[in-house]
Amino acid sequence: MTKSKTTCNIFFTAILLAAFTFTACKKSGAGDDSDASLGKASIRFSTSKAFGGKNEFKSNSVTGGLVSKVNTVNKTQISITAVQMNGTQIGTAMLVIHLPQGQTGAISGKFENGSTASTQAVLTIGISNAGASQEAYASKTGNFSITRLTDNEIEGTFDAYCINETTNANINLSSGKFSGKF
């Protein structure tokens, strides 16, 4: 009986240890709304019509969120990728921002194809179910605002009008937020 009880206690302790090990804590600075941990990213937004059966996209996959920052000759490219998982349905959002190299602080720009502005961005979103693509859109117009950009992190907001180039369907995104830590 004692051996069985000890085995159960070890098993229970191992389960608790595993739960604490694999459960992440949300790091939050001075009251920010960031869901991103080091090397990870978060994107969320509301939609004007159902996108993957919902009117809200909110990244929820820690392993799917990535952010990178690459400097070229005169520009910095920041790429933020976020994933929303719901059973076999996977939603992705990718935001790519181009801005003058070395720029920090608060920065505003537009989602416009062919723009000659020094600061611009492209947002693509898509939903697939069990590997089969359901719908995908790319930003056509809209605005973004980087509210915080340092050597270590980025945060901001956006709204966008997106279209599906194949079907010409469109969707409006509002109340968008993004964050990432490099």
Coordinates of N, CA and C in Angstrom, one line a residue:
M1 N 0.8 -1.2 0.0 CA 0.0 0.0 0.0 C 0.9 1.3 0.0
T2 N 1.9 1.3 0.8 CA 2.8 2.4 0.9 C 3.5 2.7 -0.5
K3 N 4.0 1.6 -1.1 CA 4.6 1.7 -2.4 C 3.6 2.3 -3.4
S4 N 2.4 1.9 -3.4 CA 1.4 2.4 -4.3 C 1.1 3.8 -4.1
K5 N 1.0 4.2 -2.8 CA 0.7 5.6 -2.4 C 1.9 6.5 -2.9
T6 N 3.1 6.0 -2.7 CA 4.3 6.8 -3.1 C 4.3 7.0 -4.6
T7 N 4.0 5.9 -5.3 CA 4.0 6.0 -6.8 C 2.9 7.0 -7.2
C8 N 1.8 7.0 -6.6 CA 0.7 8.0 -6.9 C 1.2 9.4 -6.6
N9 N 1.9 9.6 -5.5 CA 2.4 10.9 -5.1 C 3.4 11.4 -6.2
I10 N 4.3 10.5 -6.6 CA 5.3 10.9 -7.6 C 4.6 11.3 -8.9
F11 N 3.6 10.4 -9.3 CA 2.9 10.7 -10.5 C 2.2 12.1 -10.5
F12 N 1.5 12.3 -9.4 CA 0.8 13.6 -9.2 C 1.8 14.8 -9.2
T13 N 2.9 14.6 -8.5 CA 3.9 15.7 -8.5 C 4.5 15.9 -9.9
A14 N 4.7 14.9 -10.7 CA 5.2 15.0 -12.1 C 4.2 15.7 -12.9
I15 N 2.9 15.5 -12.8 CA 1.9 16.1 -13.5 C 1.9 17.6 -13.2
L16 N 1.9 18.0 -11.9 CA 2.0 19.4 -11.5 C 3.2 20.1 -12.1
L17 N 4.4 19.4 -12.0 CA 5.6 20.0 -12.5 C 5.5 20.2 -14.0
A18 N 4.9 19.3 -14.7 CA 4.7 19.4 -16.2 C 3.8 20.6 -16.5
A19 N 2.8 20.7 -15.7 CA 1.8 21.8 -15.9 C 2.5 23.2 -15.7
F20 N 3.3 23.3 -14.7 CA 4.0 24.6 -14.4 C 5.1 24.8 -15.5
T21 N 5.7 23.8 -16.0 CA 6.8 23.9 -17.0 C 6.2 24.4 -18.3
F22 N 5.1 23.9 -18.7 CA 4.6 24.2 -20.0 C 3.5 25.3 -20.1
T23 N 3.3 25.9 -19.0 CA 2.3 27.0 -18.9 C 3.1 28.3 -18.9
A24 N 2.9 29.2 -19.9 CA 3.6 30.4 -20.0 C 2.9 31.5 -19.2
C25 N 3.7 32.4 -18.6 CA 3.1 33.6 -18.0 C 3.1 34.7 -19.0
K26 N 2.1 35.5 -19.0 CA 2.0 36.7 -19.8 C 2.9 37.8 -19.2
K27 N 3.9 38.2 -19.9 CA 4.8 39.3 -19.5 C 4.1 40.6 -19.9
S28 N 4.0 41.5 -19.0 CA 3.4 42.8 -19.2 C 4.2 43.9 -18.6
G29 N 4.5 44.9 -19.4 CA 5.3 46.0 -19.0 C 4.4 47.0 -18.3
A30 N 4.6 48.3 -18.7 CA 3.8 49.3 -18.0 C 2.4 49.4 -18.5
G31 N 1.6 48.3 -18.2 CA 0.2 48.3 -18.5 C -0.1 48.0 -20.0
D32 N 0.9 47.5 -20.7 CA 0.7 47.3 -22.2 C -0.2 46.1 -22.4
D33 N -0.7 45.9 -23.6 CA -1.6 44.8 -23.9 C -0.9 43.7 -24.7
S34 N 0.4 43.6 -24.6 CA 1.2 42.8 -25.4 C 1.0 41.3 -25.0
D35 N 0.8 40.4 -26.0 CA 0.7 39.0 -25.8 C 2.0 38.3 -26.2
A36 N 3.0 39.1 -26.6 CA 4.2 38.5 -27.2 C 5.3 38.3 -26.1
S37 N 5.9 37.2 -26.2 CA 7.1 36.9 -25.3 C 8.3 37.0 -26.2
L38 N 9.5 36.9 -25.6 CA 10.7 37.1 -26.3 C 10.8 36.2 -27.6
G39 N 11.0 36.8 -28.7 CA 11.1 36.1 -30.0 C 9.7 35.7 -30.5
K40 N 8.6 36.1 -29.9 CA 7.3 35.7 -30.4 C 6.5 37.0 -30.8
A41 N 5.3 36.8 -31.3 CA 4.5 37.9 -31.8 C 3.1 37.6 -31.6
S42 N 2.3 38.7 -31.6 CA 0.8 38.6 -31.5 C 0.2 39.6 -32.4
I43 N -0.9 39.1 -33.1 CA -1.7 40.0 -33.9 C -3.2 39.6 -33.6
R44 N -4.0 40.7 -33.5 CA -5.4 40.5 -33.3 C -6.2 41.6 -34.0
F45 N -7.4 41.3 -34.5 CA -8.2 42.3 -35.2 C -9.7 41.8 -35.2
S46 N -10.6 42.7 -35.5 CA -12.0 42.4 -35.8 C -12.3 42.5 -37.3
T47 N -13.2 41.7 -37.7 CA -13.6 41.7 -39.2 C -15.0 42.2 -39.4
S48 N -15.2 42.7 -40.6 CA -16.6 43.2 -41.0 C -17.5 42.1 -41.3
K49 N -17.0 40.9 -41.6 CA -17.8 39.7 -41.9 C -17.0 38.5 -41.4
A50 N -17.7 37.4 -41.3 CA -17.1 36.2 -40.8 C -15.8 35.8 -41.5
F51 N -14.8 35.6 -40.8 CA -13.5 35.1 -41.3 C -13.1 33.9 -40.6
G52 N -13.2 32.7 -41.3 CA -13.1 31.4 -40.6 C -14.2 31.2 -39.6
G53 N -15.3 31.7 -39.8 CA -16.5 31.5 -39.0 C -16.6 32.4 -37.8
K54 N -15.6 33.4 -37.7 CA -15.6 34.3 -36.5 C -15.4 35.7 -37.1
N55 N -15.8 36.7 -36.2 CA -15.5 38.1 -36.6 C -14.4 38.7 -35.8
E56 N -13.5 37.8 -35.3 CA -12.4 38.2 -34.6 C -11.2 37.2 -34.8
F57 N -10.0 37.8 -35.0 CA -8.8 37.0 -35.1 C -8.0 37.3 -33.9
K58 N -7.5 36.3 -33.2 CA -6.6 36.6 -32.1 C -5.6 35.4 -32.0
S59 N -4.4 35.8 -32.2 CA -3.4 34.7 -32.2 C -3.4 34.0 -30.9
N60 N -3.2 32.7 -30.9 CA -3.3 31.9 -29.7 C -2.2 30.8 -29.7
S61 N -1.4 30.7 -30.7 CA -0.4 29.7 -30.8 C 1.0 30.3 -30.5
V62 N 1.6 29.9 -29.3 CA 2.9 30.4 -28.9 C 3.9 30.0 -29.9
T63 N 3.8 28.7 -30.4 CA 4.8 28.2 -31.4 C 4.7 28.8 -32.8
G64 N 3.5 29.4 -33.1 CA 3.3 29.9 -34.4 C 3.7 31.4 -34.5
G65 N 3.8 32.1 -33.4 CA 4.1 33.5 -33.5 C 5.6 33.8 -33.6
L66 N 5.9 34.5 -34.7 CA 7.3 34.8 -35.0 C 7.5 36.3 -35.3
V67 N 8.6 36.9 -35.0 CA 8.9 38.2 -35.4 C 10.4 38.3 -35.8
S68 N 10.7 39.1 -36.9 CA 12.1 39.2 -37.3 C 12.3 40.7 -37.7
K69 N 13.5 41.1 -37.6 CA 13.9 42.5 -38.0 C 15.2 42.4 -38.8
V70 N 15.1 42.8 -40.1 CA 16.3 42.7 -41.0 C 16.6 44.1 -41.5
N71 N 17.9 44.5 -41.4 CA 18.3 45.8 -42.0 C 18.9 45.5 -43.4
T72 N 18.5 46.3 -44.3 CA 19.0 46.3 -45.7 C 19.8 47.6 -45.9
V73 N 20.1 48.0 -47.1 CA 20.9 49.2 -47.3 C 20.4 50.4 -46.6
N74 N 19.1 50.8 -46.9 CA 18.5 52.0 -46.3 C 17.2 51.7 -45.5
K75 N 16.8 50.5 -45.5 CA 15.5 50.2 -44.9 C 15.6 49.1 -43.8
T76 N 14.6 49.1 -42.9 CA 14.5 48.0 -42.0 C 13.2 47.3 -42.3
Q77 N 13.2 46.0 -42.4 CA 12.0 45.2 -42.6 C 11.7 44.4 -41.4
I78 N 10.5 44.7 -40.9 CA 10.0 43.9 -39.7 C 8.8 43.0 -40.1
S79 N 9.0 41.7 -39.9 CA 7.9 40.8 -40.2 C 7.4 40.1 -39.0
I80 N 6.0 40.2 -38.9 CA 5.3 39.6 -37.7 C 4.4 38.6 -38.2
T81 N 4.5 37.4 -37.8 CA 3.6 36.3 -38.2 C 2.9 35.7 -36.9
A82 N 1.6 35.6 -37.0 CA 0.8 35.1 -35.8 C -0.1 34.0 -36.3
V83 N -0.5 33.1 -35.4 CA -1.3 31.9 -35.8 C -2.4 31.8 -34.8
Q84 N -3.7 31.6 -35.3 CA -4.8 31.3 -34.5 C -5.3 29.9 -34.8
M85 N -5.2 29.0 -33.8 CA -5.6 27.6 -34.0 C -6.9 27.3 -33.3
N86 N -7.8 26.6 -34.0 CA -9.1 26.2 -33.5 C -9.4 24.8 -34.1
G87 N -9.0 23.7 -33.4 CA -9.2 22.4 -33.9 C -8.3 22.2 -35.1
T88 N -9.0 21.7 -36.2 CA -8.2 21.6 -37.5 C -8.1 22.8 -38.3
Q89 N -8.7 23.9 -37.8 CA -8.7 25.2 -38.5 C -7.5 26.0 -38.1
I90 N -6.8 26.5 -39.0 CA -5.6 27.3 -38.7 C -5.7 28.7 -39.4
G91 N -5.7 29.7 -38.7 CA -5.7 31.1 -39.2 C -4.3 31.7 -39.1
T92 N -3.8 32.4 -40.1 CA -2.5 33.0 -40.1 C -2.7 34.5 -40.5
A93 N -1.9 35.3 -39.9 CA -1.8 36.7 -40.2 C -0.3 37.1 -40.3
M94 N 0.1 37.8 -41.4 CA 1.5 38.2 -41.5 C 1.5 39.6 -41.9
L95 N 2.2 40.4 -41.1 CA 2.4 41.8 -41.3 C 3.8 42.1 -41.5
V96 N 4.1 42.7 -42.7 CA 5.5 43.1 -43.1 C 5.5 44.6 -43.2
I97 N 6.4 45.2 -42.4 CA 6.6 46.7 -42.4 C 7.9 47.1 -42.9
H98 N 8.0 48.1 -43.7 CA 9.2 48.6 -44.2 C 9.3 50.1 -43.7
L99 N 10.5 50.4 -43.1 CA 10.6 51.8 -42.6 C 12.1 52.2 -42.8
P100 N 12.4 53.5 -42.7 CA 13.8 53.9 -42.8 C 14.6 53.3 -41.7
Q101 N 15.8 52.9 -42.1 CA 16.7 52.2 -41.1 C 17.0 53.2 -40.0
G102 N 17.0 52.7 -38.7 CA 17.4 53.4 -37.6 C 16.2 54.2 -36.9
Q103 N 15.1 54.2 -37.6 CA 13.9 54.9 -37.0 C 13.3 54.2 -35.8
T104 N 13.0 54.9 -34.8 CA 12.4 54.4 -33.6 C 11.3 55.2 -33.1
G105 N 10.6 54.8 -32.0 CA 9.5 55.6 -31.5 C 8.2 55.4 -32.2
A106 N 7.4 56.4 -32.2 CA 6.0 56.3 -32.8 C 6.1 56.6 -34.3
I107 N 5.6 55.7 -35.2 CA 5.7 55.9 -36.6 C 4.3 55.5 -37.2
S108 N 3.9 56.3 -38.2 CA 2.6 56.0 -38.9 C 2.9 55.7 -40.4
G109 N 2.0 54.9 -41.0 CA 2.2 54.6 -42.4 C 0.9 54.0 -43.0
K110 N 1.0 53.6 -44.2 CA -0.2 53.1 -45.0 C 0.0 51.8 -45.6
F111 N -1.1 51.1 -45.8 CA -1.2 49.8 -46.5 C -1.6 50.3 -47.9
E112 N -0.7 50.4 -48.8 CA -1.0 50.8 -50.2 C 0.0 50.2 -51.2
N113 N -0.5 49.4 -52.1 CA 0.3 48.7 -53.0 C 0.9 49.8 -54.0
G114 N 2.2 49.8 -54.3 CA 2.8 50.7 -55.2 C 3.1 52.0 -54.6
S115 N 2.9 52.2 -53.3 CA 3.2 53.4 -52.6 C 4.7 53.7 -52.7
T116 N 5.1 55.0 -52.8 CA 6.5 55.4 -52.8 C 6.9 55.9 -51.5
A117 N 6.0 55.9 -50.5 CA 6.3 56.4 -49.1 C 7.5 55.6 -48.5
S118 N 8.3 56.3 -47.7 CA 9.4 55.6 -47.1 C 9.0 54.6 -46.0
T119 N 7.8 54.7 -45.5 CA 7.2 53.8 -44.5 C 5.9 53.2 -45.0
Q120 N 5.9 51.9 -45.2 CA 4.7 51.2 -45.7 C 4.6 49.8 -45.2
A121 N 3.5 49.1 -45.4 CA 3.3 47.8 -44.9 C 2.4 47.0 -45.8
V122 N 2.5 45.7 -45.7 CA 1.5 44.7 -46.3 C 1.1 43.7 -45.3
L123 N -0.2 43.5 -45.2 CA -0.8 42.5 -44.3 C -1.5 41.4 -45.1
T124 N -1.2 40.2 -44.8 CA -1.9 39.1 -45.5 C -2.5 38.2 -44.4
I125 N -3.7 37.7 -44.6 CA -4.4 36.8 -43.7 C -5.0 35.7 -44.4
G126 N -5.1 34.5 -43.8 CA -5.7 33.3 -44.4 C -6.2 32.4 -43.4
I127 N -7.1 31.5 -43.8 CA -7.7 30.5 -43.0 C -7.6 29.2 -43.8
S128 N -7.2 28.1 -43.2 CA -7.2 26.8 -43.8 C -7.8 25.8 -42.8
N129 N -8.4 24.7 -43.3 CA -9.0 23.7 -42.5 C -8.5 22.4 -42.9
A130 N -7.8 21.7 -42.0 CA -7.1 20.4 -42.3 C -6.3 20.5 -43.5
G131 N -5.6 21.6 -43.7 CA -4.6 21.8 -44.8 C -5.2 22.3 -46.0
A132 N -6.6 22.4 -46.2 CA -7.2 22.9 -47.4 C -7.5 24.4 -47.2
S133 N -7.0 25.2 -48.1 CA -7.2 26.7 -48.0 C -8.6 27.1 -48.1
Q134 N -9.1 27.9 -47.2 CA -10.5 28.3 -47.3 C -10.7 29.7 -47.8
E135 N -9.9 30.7 -47.3 CA -10.0 32.0 -47.7 C -8.7 32.7 -47.4
A136 N -8.3 33.7 -48.3 CA -7.1 34.5 -48.0 C -7.3 35.9 -48.6
Y137 N -6.7 36.8 -47.9 CA -6.8 38.3 -48.3 C -5.4 39.0 -48.1
A138 N -5.3 40.0 -48.9 CA -4.1 40.9 -48.7 C -4.6 42.3 -48.6
S139 N -3.9 43.1 -47.9 CA -4.2 44.5 -47.6 C -4.2 45.3 -49.0
K140 N -5.1 46.2 -49.2 CA -5.2 47.0 -50.3 C -5.0 48.5 -49.9
T141 N -5.7 48.9 -48.9 CA -5.5 50.2 -48.3 C -5.7 50.1 -46.8
G142 N -5.4 51.2 -46.1 CA -5.6 51.2 -44.6 C -4.4 51.9 -44.0
N143 N -4.4 51.9 -42.7 CA -3.4 52.7 -41.9 C -2.8 51.8 -40.8
F144 N -1.6 52.0 -40.5 CA -1.0 51.4 -39.3 C -0.2 52.5 -38.5
S145 N -0.1 52.2 -37.3 CA 0.6 53.1 -36.4 C 1.5 52.3 -35.4
I146 N 2.8 52.5 -35.5 CA 3.7 51.8 -34.6 C 3.7 52.7 -33.3
T147 N 3.3 52.3 -32.2 CA 3.2 53.1 -31.0 C 4.5 52.9 -30.2
R148 N 5.2 51.8 -30.4 CA 6.4 51.6 -29.7 C 7.4 50.8 -30.6
L149 N 8.6 51.3 -30.8 CA 9.6 50.6 -31.6 C 10.9 50.9 -30.9
T150 N 11.5 49.8 -30.4 CA 12.8 49.9 -29.8 C 13.7 48.8 -30.4
D151 N 14.9 48.7 -29.9 CA 15.8 47.7 -30.5 C 15.3 46.3 -30.1
N152 N 14.4 46.2 -29.1 CA 14.0 44.9 -28.6 C 12.5 44.6 -28.8
E153 N 11.7 45.6 -29.2 CA 10.3 45.3 -29.3 C 9.5 46.2 -30.2
I154 N 8.4 45.8 -30.7 CA 7.5 46.6 -31.5 C 6.0 46.4 -31.0
E155 N 5.2 47.5 -31.1 CA 3.8 47.4 -30.7 C 3.1 48.4 -31.6
G156 N 1.9 48.2 -31.9 CA 1.1 49.1 -32.7 C -0.3 48.7 -33.0
T157 N -1.0 49.5 -33.8 CA -2.4 49.3 -34.2 C -2.5 49.4 -35.7
F158 N -3.7 49.0 -36.2 CA -3.9 49.1 -37.6 C -5.4 48.9 -37.9
D159 N -5.8 49.3 -39.1 CA -7.1 49.0 -39.8 C -6.8 48.9 -41.2
A160 N -7.5 48.0 -41.9 CA -7.2 47.7 -43.3 C -8.4 47.2 -44.1
Y161 N -8.4 47.5 -45.4 CA -9.3 47.0 -46.3 C -8.5 46.0 -47.1
C162 N -9.0 44.7 -47.1 CA -8.3 43.6 -47.8 C -9.1 43.0 -48.8
I163 N -8.5 42.5 -49.9 CA -9.2 41.8 -50.9 C -8.5 40.4 -51.2
N164 N -9.3 39.5 -51.8 CA -8.9 38.3 -52.3 C -8.7 38.5 -53.8
E165 N -7.5 38.4 -54.2 CA -7.2 38.7 -55.6 C -7.8 37.7 -56.6
T166 N -8.1 36.5 -56.1 CA -8.7 35.5 -57.0 C -10.2 35.7 -57.2
T167 N -10.9 35.9 -56.0 CA -12.4 36.0 -56.1 C -12.9 37.4 -56.0
N168 N -12.0 38.4 -55.8 CA -12.4 39.8 -55.6 C -13.3 40.1 -54.4
A169 N -13.4 39.1 -53.5 CA -14.1 39.3 -52.2 C -13.3 40.2 -51.4
N170 N -13.9 41.0 -50.5 CA -13.2 41.9 -49.6 C -13.6 41.8 -48.2
I171 N -12.8 42.3 -47.3 CA -13.1 42.3 -45.9 C -12.4 43.5 -45.2
N172 N -13.1 44.1 -44.3 CA -12.5 45.2 -43.5 C -12.0 44.7 -42.2
L173 N -10.8 45.1 -41.8 CA -10.3 44.8 -40.5 C -10.2 46.1 -39.7
S174 N -10.6 46.0 -38.4 CA -10.6 47.1 -37.5 C -10.1 46.7 -36.2
S175 N -9.8 47.7 -35.4 CA -9.3 47.5 -34.0 C -8.1 46.5 -34.0
G176 N -7.2 46.6 -35.0 CA -6.1 45.7 -35.1 C -5.0 46.1 -34.1
K177 N -4.3 45.1 -33.5 CA -3.2 45.3 -32.7 C -2.1 44.3 -33.0
F178 N -0.9 44.8 -32.9 CA 0.3 43.8 -33.1 C 1.3 44.1 -32.1
S179 N 2.1 43.1 -31.8 CA 3.3 43.3 -30.9 C 4.3 42.1 -31.2
G180 N 5.5 42.4 -30.8 CA 6.5 41.4 -30.9 C 7.8 41.8 -30.2
K181 N 8.5 40.8 -29.8 CA 9.8 41.0 -29.2 C 10.9 40.4 -30.0
F182 N 11.9 41.1 -30.3 CA 13.0 40.6 -31.1 C 14.0 39.9 -30.3

